[in-house]
XYZ file of C-alpha atoms in Angstrom:
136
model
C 33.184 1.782 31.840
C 33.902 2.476 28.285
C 32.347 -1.271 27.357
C 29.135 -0.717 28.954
C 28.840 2.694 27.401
C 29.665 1.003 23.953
C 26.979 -1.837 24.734
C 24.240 0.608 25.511
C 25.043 2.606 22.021
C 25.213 -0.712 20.521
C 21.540 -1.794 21.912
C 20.122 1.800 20.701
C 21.211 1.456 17.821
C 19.594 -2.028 17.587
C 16.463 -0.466 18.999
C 16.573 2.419 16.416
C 16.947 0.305 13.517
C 14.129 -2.073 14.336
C 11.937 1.015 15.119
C 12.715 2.371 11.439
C 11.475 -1.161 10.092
C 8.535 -1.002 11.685
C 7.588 2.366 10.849
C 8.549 1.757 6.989
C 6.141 -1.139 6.790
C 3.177 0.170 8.536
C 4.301 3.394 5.744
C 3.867 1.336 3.243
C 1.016 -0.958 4.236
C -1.179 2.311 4.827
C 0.119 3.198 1.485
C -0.507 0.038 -0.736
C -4.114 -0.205 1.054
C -5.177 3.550 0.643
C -3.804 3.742 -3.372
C -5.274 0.478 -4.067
C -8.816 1.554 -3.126
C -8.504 4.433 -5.315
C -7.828 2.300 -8.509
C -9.862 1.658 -10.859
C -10.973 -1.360 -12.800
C -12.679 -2.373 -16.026
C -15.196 -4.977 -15.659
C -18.692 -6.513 -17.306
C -20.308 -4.063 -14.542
C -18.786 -0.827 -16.014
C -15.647 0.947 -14.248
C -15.374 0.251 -10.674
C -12.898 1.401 -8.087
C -10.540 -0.891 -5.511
C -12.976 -1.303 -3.035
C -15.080 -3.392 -5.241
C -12.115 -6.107 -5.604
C -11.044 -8.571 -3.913
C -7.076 -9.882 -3.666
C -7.419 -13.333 -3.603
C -3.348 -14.277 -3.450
C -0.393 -12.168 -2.786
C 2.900 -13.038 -3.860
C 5.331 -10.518 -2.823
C 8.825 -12.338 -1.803
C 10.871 -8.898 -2.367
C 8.378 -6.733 -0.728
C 8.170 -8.009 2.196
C 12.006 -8.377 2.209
C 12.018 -4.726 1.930
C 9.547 -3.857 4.972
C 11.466 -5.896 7.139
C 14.403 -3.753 6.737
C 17.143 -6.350 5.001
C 16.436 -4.486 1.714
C 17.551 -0.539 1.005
C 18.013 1.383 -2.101
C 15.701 1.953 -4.923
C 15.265 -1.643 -5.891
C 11.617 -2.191 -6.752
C 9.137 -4.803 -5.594
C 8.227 -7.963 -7.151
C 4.873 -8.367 -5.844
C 2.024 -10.114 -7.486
C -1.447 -9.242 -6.293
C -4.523 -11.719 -8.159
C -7.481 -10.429 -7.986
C -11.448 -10.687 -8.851
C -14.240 -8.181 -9.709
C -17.360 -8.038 -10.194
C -19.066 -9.771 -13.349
C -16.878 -11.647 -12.542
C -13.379 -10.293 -13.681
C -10.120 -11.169 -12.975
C -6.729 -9.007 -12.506
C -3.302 -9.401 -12.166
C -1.968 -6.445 -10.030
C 1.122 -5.648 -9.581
C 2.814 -2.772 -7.021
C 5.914 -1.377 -7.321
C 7.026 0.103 -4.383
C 10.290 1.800 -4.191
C 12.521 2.308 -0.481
C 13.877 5.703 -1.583
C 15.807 8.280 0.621
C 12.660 10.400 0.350
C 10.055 7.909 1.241
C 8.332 5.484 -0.772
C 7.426 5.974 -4.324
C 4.433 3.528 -5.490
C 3.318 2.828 -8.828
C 0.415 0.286 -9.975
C 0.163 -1.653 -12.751
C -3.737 -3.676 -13.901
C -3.400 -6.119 -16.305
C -6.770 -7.842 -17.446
C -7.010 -11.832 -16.771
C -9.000 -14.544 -18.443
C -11.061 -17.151 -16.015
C -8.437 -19.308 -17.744
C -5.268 -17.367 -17.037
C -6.361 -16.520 -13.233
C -6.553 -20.767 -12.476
C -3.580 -20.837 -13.978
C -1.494 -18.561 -12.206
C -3.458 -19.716 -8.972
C -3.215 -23.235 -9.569
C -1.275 -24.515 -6.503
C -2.861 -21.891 -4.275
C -5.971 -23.746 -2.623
C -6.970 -20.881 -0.494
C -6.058 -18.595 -3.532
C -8.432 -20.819 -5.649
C -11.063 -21.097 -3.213
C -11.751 -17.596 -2.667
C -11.378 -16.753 -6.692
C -13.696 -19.183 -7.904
C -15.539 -20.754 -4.266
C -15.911 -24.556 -3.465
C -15.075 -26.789 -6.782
């Protein structure tokens, strides 16, 4: 008796856990999506907020690490967002997002790209490429 009582804890525990994983990344994808949209950009066009850009590539090893639940602590992300405007522009965004006790802290960072630094950094990503630049 006491082994099937310790196998059902075991399997809620399981069952909690993977719950808690789930629930942190749709947290932090409603998070990342809502924050982003609020940001704002300089381009040839004047000022424009997040919903006017387009990620083109996403590079986020750690973050995605850290939704899945094999991450914990306040270790921040390492993602890399690339990203086009109008005029065009070009933007390398980065998120940090932080797994703390209290929830998730999230902080942005825009950095201005050159046409030239954006191929660069997205050379090796066709699909990247394509939808930065279009057919070539």
């Amino acid at each position: 008796m006491t082994d099937s009582w310790g196998t059902v804890l075991l399997l809620a525990m399981v069952a909690l856990a993977i719950w808690a994983a789930i629930r942190r990344r749709a947290q932090a994808k409603r998070l990342l999506e809502e924050s982003f949209s609020a940001l704002e950009f300089d381009t040839p066009e004047g000022r424009v907020s997040g919903e006017r850009v387009t990620v083109v590539s996403k590079r986020q090893k750690y973050m995605s690490a850290m939704w899945e639940g094999r991450q914990v602590g306040a270790q921040p992300s390492d993602a890399f967002w690339y990203c086009v405007g109008p005029g065009p522009s070009y933007f390398l965004v980065v998120p940090s997002l932080t797994n703390r006790w209290g929830g998730l802290d999230l902080k942005w960072i825009v950095r201005p790209l050159t046409e030239e630094r954006m191929r660069a950094a997205l050379q090796g990503d066709r699909a990247g490429m394509q939808r930065a630049f279009g057919a070539s």
